[in-house]
PDB file of C-alpha atoms in Angstrom:
ATOM      1  CA  MET A   1      14.853 -26.690 -81.047  1.00 94.00           C
ATOM      2  CA  THR A   2      17.271 -27.139 -78.163  1.00 97.00           C
ATOM      3  CA  ILE A   3      16.270 -27.250 -74.502  1.00 98.00           C
ATOM      4  CA  PHE A   4      18.971 -25.662 -72.365  1.00 98.00           C
ATOM      5  CA  ALA A   5      18.850 -25.850 -68.583  1.00 97.00           C
ATOM      6  CA  VAL A   6      20.819 -24.441 -65.678  1.00 96.00           C
ATOM      7  CA  GLY A   7      21.881 -26.297 -62.563  1.00 88.00           C
ATOM      8  CA  MET A   8      22.764 -24.860 -59.149  1.00 89.00           C
ATOM      9  CA  ASN A   9      21.516 -21.322 -59.855  1.00 93.00           C
ATOM     10  CA  TYR A  10      19.939 -20.642 -56.426  1.00 91.00           C
ATOM     11  CA  LEU A  11      22.014 -20.717 -53.235  1.00 77.00           C
ATOM     12  CA  GLN A  12      19.382 -22.294 -50.999  1.00 72.00           C
ATOM     13  CA  HIS A  13      18.740 -25.095 -53.503  1.00 75.00           C
ATOM     14  CA  ASN A  14      22.479 -25.815 -53.605  1.00 62.00           C
ATOM     15  CA  LYS A  15      22.445 -26.138 -49.820  1.00 65.00           C
ATOM     16  CA  GLU A  16      19.368 -28.353 -50.095  1.00 68.00           C
ATOM     17  CA  LEU A  17      21.232 -30.741 -52.401  1.00 67.00           C
ATOM     18  CA  ASP A  18      24.783 -30.591 -51.077  1.00 65.00           C
ATOM     19  CA  GLY A  19      24.519 -29.170 -47.564  1.00 62.00           C
ATOM     20  CA  THR A  20      26.438 -25.982 -48.366  1.00 66.00           C
ATOM     21  CA  LEU A  21      25.723 -22.530 -49.815  1.00 66.00           C
ATOM     22  CA  TYR A  22      27.820 -23.347 -52.871  1.00 70.00           C
ATOM     23  CA  GLN A  23      28.133 -20.821 -55.714  1.00 81.00           C
ATOM     24  CA  PRO A  24      29.609 -22.094 -59.001  1.00 87.00           C
ATOM     25  CA  GLU A  25      32.225 -19.903 -60.620  1.00 91.00           C
ATOM     26  CA  GLU A  26      30.412 -20.201 -63.951  1.00 95.00           C
ATOM     27  CA  PRO A  27      26.877 -21.271 -64.918  1.00 96.00           C
ATOM     28  CA  VAL A  28      26.256 -25.022 -64.913  1.00 93.00           C
ATOM     29  CA  ILE A  29      24.628 -25.763 -68.280  1.00 95.00           C
ATOM     30  CA  PHE A  30      23.106 -28.977 -69.552  1.00 94.00           C
ATOM     31  CA  THR A  31      20.583 -29.938 -72.240  1.00 95.00           C
ATOM     32  CA  LYS A  32      17.455 -32.054 -72.291  1.00 96.00           C
ATOM     33  CA  ALA A  33      16.294 -34.208 -75.213  1.00 95.00           C
ATOM     34  CA  ALA A  34      13.625 -32.732 -77.485  1.00 95.00           C
ATOM     35  CA  SER A  35      11.365 -35.661 -76.574  1.00 96.00           C
ATOM     36  CA  SER A  36      11.456 -34.552 -72.930  1.00 97.00           C
ATOM     37  CA  LEU A  37       9.267 -31.507 -73.711  1.00 98.00           C
ATOM     38  CA  LEU A  38       5.809 -31.891 -72.156  1.00 98.00           C
ATOM     39  CA  LYS A  39       3.387 -29.156 -73.248  1.00 96.00           C
ATOM     40  CA  CYS A  40      -0.291 -28.362 -73.788  1.00 95.00           C
ATOM     41  CA  HIS A  41      -1.134 -29.491 -70.222  1.00 96.00           C
ATOM     42  CA  LYS A  42      -0.638 -33.150 -71.144  1.00 97.00           C
ATOM     43  CA  PRO A  43      -0.172 -35.598 -68.245  1.00 98.00           C
ATOM     44  CA  PHE A  44       3.245 -36.603 -66.985  1.00 98.00           C
ATOM     45  CA  PHE A  45       3.697 -40.367 -66.878  1.00 97.00           C
ATOM     46  CA  ILE A  46       6.056 -41.151 -64.014  1.00 97.00           C
ATOM     47  CA  PRO A  47       8.743 -43.663 -65.128  1.00 95.00           C
ATOM     48  CA  ASP A  48       8.401 -46.254 -62.386  1.00 89.00           C
ATOM     49  CA  PHE A  49      11.769 -47.866 -63.165  1.00 92.00           C
ATOM     50  CA  MET A  50      13.747 -44.692 -62.357  1.00 93.00           C
ATOM     51  CA  GLY A  51      13.071 -44.413 -58.637  1.00 93.00           C
ATOM     52  CA  ARG A  52      12.197 -41.101 -56.995  1.00 96.00           C
ATOM     53  CA  ILE A  53      11.196 -38.384 -59.483  1.00 97.00           C
ATOM     54  CA  ASP A  54      11.445 -34.828 -58.132  1.00 97.00           C
ATOM     55  CA  TYR A  55       9.813 -31.655 -59.391  1.00 97.00           C
ATOM     56  CA  GLU A  56      12.046 -28.613 -59.886  1.00 97.00           C
ATOM     57  CA  THR A  57      10.005 -25.499 -60.616  1.00 98.00           C
ATOM     58  CA  GLU A  58      11.703 -22.945 -62.855  1.00 98.00           C
ATOM     59  CA  VAL A  59      11.133 -19.802 -64.868  1.00 98.00           C
ATOM     60  CA  VAL A  60      11.619 -20.618 -68.552  1.00 98.00           C
ATOM     61  CA  VAL A  61      12.383 -18.179 -71.376  1.00 98.00           C
ATOM     62  CA  ARG A  62      11.861 -18.541 -75.127  1.00 98.00           C
ATOM     63  CA  ILE A  63      14.602 -17.517 -77.534  1.00 98.00           C
ATOM     64  CA  SER A  64      13.215 -15.309 -80.319  1.00 98.00           C
ATOM     65  CA  ARG A  65      16.260 -14.477 -82.479  1.00 97.00           C
ATOM     66  CA  LEU A  66      19.302 -16.188 -83.918  1.00 98.00           C
ATOM     67  CA  GLY A  67      22.346 -15.215 -81.895  1.00 97.00           C
ATOM     68  CA  LYS A  68      25.996 -16.072 -81.379  1.00 97.00           C
ATOM     69  CA  SER A  69      28.411 -14.479 -78.875  1.00 97.00           C
ATOM     70  CA  ILE A  70      25.661 -12.192 -77.617  1.00 98.00           C
ATOM     71  CA  SER A  71      26.723  -9.329 -75.366  1.00 97.00           C
ATOM     72  CA  GLU A  72      25.035  -9.436 -71.953  1.00 97.00           C
ATOM     73  CA  ARG A  73      23.788  -5.860 -72.381  1.00 97.00           C
ATOM     74  CA  PHE A  74      21.942  -6.872 -75.562  1.00 97.00           C
ATOM     75  CA  ALA A  75      20.747 -10.287 -74.382  1.00 98.00           C
ATOM     76  CA  HIS A  76      17.276  -8.973 -73.477  1.00 97.00           C
ATOM     77  CA  ARG A  77      16.613  -8.587 -77.205  1.00 97.00           C
ATOM     78  CA  TYR A  78      16.942 -12.331 -77.775  1.00 98.00           C
ATOM     79  CA  TYR A  79      13.957 -13.657 -75.812  1.00 98.00           C
ATOM     80  CA  ASP A  80      10.334 -12.615 -76.040  1.00 98.00           C
ATOM     81  CA  ALA A  81       8.314 -14.721 -73.589  1.00 98.00           C
ATOM     82  CA  VAL A  82       8.473 -16.407 -70.205  1.00 98.00           C
ATOM     83  CA  THR A  83       6.597 -19.163 -68.428  1.00 98.00           C
ATOM     84  CA  VAL A  84       6.950 -21.694 -65.619  1.00 98.00           C
ATOM     85  CA  GLY A  85       8.287 -25.171 -66.275  1.00 98.00           C
ATOM     86  CA  ILE A  86       9.156 -28.299 -64.320  1.00 98.00           C
ATOM     87  CA  ASP A  87      12.597 -29.834 -64.714  1.00 97.00           C
ATOM     88  CA  PHE A  88      11.750 -33.363 -63.589  1.00 97.00           C
ATOM     89  CA  THR A  89      14.744 -35.143 -62.122  1.00 96.00           C
ATOM     90  CA  ALA A  90      15.376 -38.805 -61.326  1.00 95.00           C
ATOM     91  CA  ARG A  91      17.022 -37.895 -58.019  1.00 93.00           C
ATOM     92  CA  GLU A  92      18.656 -41.211 -57.104  1.00 91.00           C
ATOM     93  CA  TRP A  93      20.103 -41.527 -60.589  1.00 88.00           C
ATOM     94  CA  GLN A  94      21.393 -37.969 -60.408  1.00 86.00           C
ATOM     95  CA  GLN A  95      23.177 -38.671 -57.134  1.00 84.00           C
ATOM     96  CA  ARG A  96      24.874 -41.718 -58.605  1.00 88.00           C
ATOM     97  CA  LEU A  97      25.850 -39.934 -61.802  1.00 83.00           C
ATOM     98  CA  ARG A  98      27.233 -36.901 -59.967  1.00 81.00           C
ATOM     99  CA  ALA A  99      29.224 -39.093 -57.592  1.00 84.00           C
ATOM    100  CA  ALA A 100      30.790 -40.876 -60.560  1.00 86.00           C
ATOM    101  CA  GLY A 101      31.466 -37.634 -62.445  1.00 85.00           C
ATOM    102  CA  HIS A 102      29.170 -38.684 -65.280  1.00 87.00           C
ATOM    103  CA  PRO A 103      26.834 -36.491 -67.396  1.00 84.00           C
ATOM    104  CA  TRP A 104      23.283 -35.819 -66.204  1.00 79.00           C
ATOM    105  CA  GLU A 105      21.355 -36.541 -69.390  1.00 85.00           C
ATOM    106  CA  LEU A 106      19.734 -39.791 -68.268  1.00 89.00           C
ATOM    107  CA  CYS A 107      18.331 -38.341 -65.043  1.00 92.00           C
ATOM    108  CA  LYS A 108      17.197 -35.054 -66.617  1.00 94.00           C
ATOM    109  CA  GLY A 109      16.335 -35.715 -70.246  1.00 94.00           C
ATOM    110  CA  PHE A 110      13.951 -38.666 -70.211  1.00 96.00           C
ATOM    111  CA  ASP A 111      10.582 -38.416 -71.995  1.00 96.00           C
ATOM    112  CA  GLY A 112       8.295 -35.847 -70.377  1.00 97.00           C
ATOM    113  CA  ALA A 113      11.013 -34.480 -68.081  1.00 97.00           C
ATOM    114  CA  ALA A 114      10.581 -30.897 -69.310  1.00 98.00           C
ATOM    115  CA  ALA A 115       7.022 -29.830 -68.552  1.00 98.00           C
ATOM    116  CA  ILE A 116       6.276 -26.338 -69.816  1.00 98.00           C
ATOM    117  CA  GLY A 117       3.445 -23.884 -69.273  1.00 98.00           C
ATOM    118  CA  ASP A 118       1.721 -21.340 -71.494  1.00 98.00           C
ATOM    119  CA  TRP A 119       3.943 -18.535 -72.745  1.00 98.00           C
ATOM    120  CA  VAL A 120       3.448 -14.969 -71.520  1.00 98.00           C
ATOM    121  CA  ASP A 121       4.924 -12.060 -73.480  1.00 97.00           C
ATOM    122  CA  LYS A 122       7.730 -10.606 -71.366  1.00 96.00           C
ATOM    123  CA  SER A 123       6.357  -7.098 -71.976  1.00 95.00           C
ATOM    124  CA  LYS A 124       3.566  -8.013 -69.526  1.00 96.00           C
ATOM    125  CA  PHE A 125       6.089  -7.777 -66.685  1.00 96.00           C
ATOM    126  CA  LEU A 126       8.014  -4.769 -65.418  1.00 93.00           C
ATOM    127  CA  ASP A 127      11.188  -6.741 -64.782  1.00 96.00           C
ATOM    128  CA  VAL A 128      11.793 -10.393 -65.691  1.00 97.00           C
ATOM    129  CA  GLN A 129      14.639 -10.405 -63.183  1.00 97.00           C
ATOM    130  CA  ALA A 130      12.166  -9.794 -60.351  1.00 97.00           C
ATOM    131  CA  LEU A 131       9.467 -12.370 -61.067  1.00 97.00           C
ATOM    132  CA  ARG A 132       7.845 -14.391 -58.314  1.00 98.00           C
ATOM    133  CA  PHE A 133       6.765 -17.916 -59.185  1.00 98.00           C
ATOM    134  CA  HIS A 134       5.433 -20.932 -57.365  1.00 98.00           C
ATOM    135  CA  LEU A 135       4.178 -24.493 -57.721  1.00 98.00           C
ATOM    136  CA  ASP A 136       1.047 -25.935 -56.140  1.00 98.00           C
ATOM    137  CA  ILE A 137       0.480 -29.682 -55.814  1.00 98.00           C
ATOM    138  CA  ASN A 138      -3.042 -30.779 -55.005  1.00 98.00           C
ATOM    139  CA  GLY A 139      -3.905 -27.208 -54.040  1.00 97.00           C
ATOM    140  CA  GLN A 140      -0.970 -26.661 -51.659  1.00 98.00           C
ATOM    141  CA  THR A 141       2.037 -24.465 -52.432  1.00 98.00           C
ATOM    142  CA  VAL A 142       5.148 -26.656 -52.265  1.00 98.00           C
ATOM    143  CA  GLN A 143       7.820 -24.475 -53.890  1.00 97.00           C
ATOM    144  CA  GLN A 144       8.264 -20.779 -54.532  1.00 97.00           C
ATOM    145  CA  GLY A 145      10.999 -18.453 -55.677  1.00 97.00           C
ATOM    146  CA  CYS A 146      11.952 -15.146 -57.240  1.00 97.00           C
ATOM    147  CA  THR A 147      14.201 -14.612 -60.237  1.00 98.00           C
ATOM    148  CA  ALA A 148      15.974 -11.840 -58.296  1.00 96.00           C
ATOM    149  CA  ASP A 149      17.645 -14.616 -56.283  1.00 95.00           C
ATOM    150  CA  MET A 150      19.358 -16.230 -59.275  1.00 96.00           C
ATOM    151  CA  LEU A 151      23.124 -16.499 -59.004  1.00 95.00           C
ATOM    152  CA  PHE A 152      23.372 -15.914 -62.755  1.00 97.00           C
ATOM    153  CA  GLY A 153      20.639 -13.727 -64.255  1.00 97.00           C
ATOM    154  CA  ILE A 154      18.795 -14.484 -67.473  1.00 98.00           C
ATOM    155  CA  ASP A 155      20.792 -12.060 -69.628  1.00 98.00           C
ATOM    156  CA  ARG A 156      24.078 -13.407 -68.317  1.00 98.00           C
ATOM    157  CA  LEU A 157      22.977 -16.977 -68.999  1.00 98.00           C
ATOM    158  CA  ILE A 158      22.078 -16.136 -72.586  1.00 98.00           C
ATOM    159  CA  ALA A 159      25.397 -14.367 -73.126  1.00 98.00           C
ATOM    160  CA  TYR A 160      27.300 -17.280 -71.586  1.00 98.00           C
ATOM    161  CA  ILE A 161      25.587 -20.044 -73.568  1.00 98.00           C
ATOM    162  CA  SER A 162      25.887 -18.140 -76.844  1.00 98.00           C
ATOM    163  CA  ARG A 163      29.674 -18.032 -76.476  1.00 97.00           C
ATOM    164  CA  TYR A 164      29.687 -21.764 -77.147  1.00 97.00           C
ATOM    165  CA  VAL A 165      26.419 -22.550 -78.944  1.00 97.00           C
ATOM    166  CA  THR A 166      24.461 -20.554 -81.507  1.00 98.00           C
ATOM    167  CA  LEU A 167      21.027 -19.843 -80.068  1.00 98.00           C
ATOM    168  CA  LYS A 168      18.159 -20.297 -82.497  1.00 98.00           C
ATOM    169  CA  THR A 169      14.587 -19.054 -82.640  1.00 98.00           C
ATOM    170  CA  GLY A 170      12.416 -21.418 -80.614  1.00 98.00           C
ATOM    171  CA  ASP A 171      15.152 -22.639 -78.280  1.00 98.00           C
ATOM    172  CA  ILE A 172      14.102 -22.848 -74.635  1.00 98.00           C
ATOM    173  CA  LEU A 173      16.047 -22.003 -71.484  1.00 98.00           C
ATOM    174  CA  TYR A 174      15.174 -23.403 -68.045  1.00 98.00           C
ATOM    175  CA  THR A 175      16.836 -20.973 -65.644  1.00 98.00           C
ATOM    176  CA  GLY A 176      17.264 -23.066 -62.483  1.00 96.00           C
ATOM    177  CA  THR A 177      15.206 -24.013 -59.445  1.00 96.00           C
ATOM    178  CA  PRO A 178      15.016 -22.530 -55.943  1.00 95.00           C
ATOM    179  CA  ALA A 179      14.886 -24.585 -52.754  1.00 92.00           C
ATOM    180  CA  GLY A 180      11.847 -26.733 -52.053  1.00 93.00           C
ATOM    181  CA  VAL A 181      12.137 -29.577 -54.558  1.00 95.00           C
ATOM    182  CA  GLY A 182      10.351 -32.821 -53.758  1.00 96.00           C
ATOM    183  CA  PRO A 183       8.881 -36.013 -55.203  1.00 97.00           C
ATOM    184  CA  VAL A 184       5.778 -36.406 -57.345  1.00 98.00           C
ATOM    185  CA  HIS A 185       3.338 -39.290 -57.146  1.00 97.00           C
ATOM    186  CA  ILE A 186       0.662 -40.836 -59.320  1.00 97.00           C
ATOM    187  CA  GLY A 187      -2.519 -38.780 -59.019  1.00 98.00           C
ATOM    188  CA  ASP A 188      -0.798 -35.482 -58.186  1.00 98.00           C
ATOM    189  CA  HIS A 189      -2.233 -32.335 -59.777  1.00 98.00           C
ATOM    190  CA  LEU A 190       0.442 -29.716 -60.517  1.00 98.00           C
ATOM    191  CA  GLU A 191      -0.245 -26.009 -61.092  1.00 98.00           C
ATOM    192  CA  GLY A 192       2.507 -23.493 -61.822  1.00 98.00           C
ATOM    193  CA  TYR A 193       2.187 -19.728 -61.396  1.00 98.00           C
ATOM    194  CA  ILE A 194       4.245 -16.770 -62.558  1.00 98.00           C
ATOM    195  CA  GLU A 195       3.244 -13.837 -60.405  1.00 96.00           C
ATOM    196  CA  GLU A 196      -0.558 -14.398 -60.201  1.00 93.00           C
ATOM    197  CA  ARG A 197      -0.907 -16.041 -63.621  1.00 97.00           C
ATOM    198  CA  ARG A 198      -1.537 -19.772 -63.702  1.00 98.00           C
ATOM    199  CA  VAL A 199       0.410 -20.962 -66.719  1.00 98.00           C
ATOM    200  CA  LEU A 200       0.974 -24.637 -65.920  1.00 98.00           C
ATOM    201  CA  ASP A 201      -1.698 -27.222 -65.120  1.00 98.00           C
ATOM    202  CA  PHE A 202      -1.374 -30.995 -65.513  1.00 98.00           C
ATOM    203  CA  ASN A 203      -1.668 -34.342 -63.742  1.00 98.00           C
ATOM    204  CA  CYS A 204       0.777 -37.112 -62.932  1.00 98.00           C
ATOM    205  CA  LYS A 205      -0.133 -40.640 -63.980  1.00 97.00           C
TER     206      LYS A 205
END
């Protein structure tokens, strides 16, 4: 199982990070270690030696078929479920790594850095490219977005990644975060929603 993730896929988040409405020419793809997956509502243990840890709320899709060089018009056949996930990011480390032109793995792929909610069959939704999602912390909404605002849609992402890497059943794709990221703290209670469905629910320790 490979965890793929997308950076800089919402304009307002790009402005939030870099001060400009920057749009990449191609999707920004990175991977997270398998040990970063945090599921079954287990608690997230904040690594206190990594500085500020930010939440990044994202829609996540589950790959359901083996595929290579998938055409964008057929990409919808290659995933069967969606959920909400948190791409935890060691923000200070990320800033240093980006400034030096180094890979992001250390700030994005540490243990527990890929929290994931309960899967919902995509047939439950009229259009996965028009899904509203949000994150509540301690009962207050702190981040919200809509997949319609993605710079690169889900089908395009799948087609793009599969040009370079064979997608396998069970692979996971984090599709990028909108604006509104922020830090988590010990004792925080996180709840993630896709439309009105609560699919993510866990505590930070």
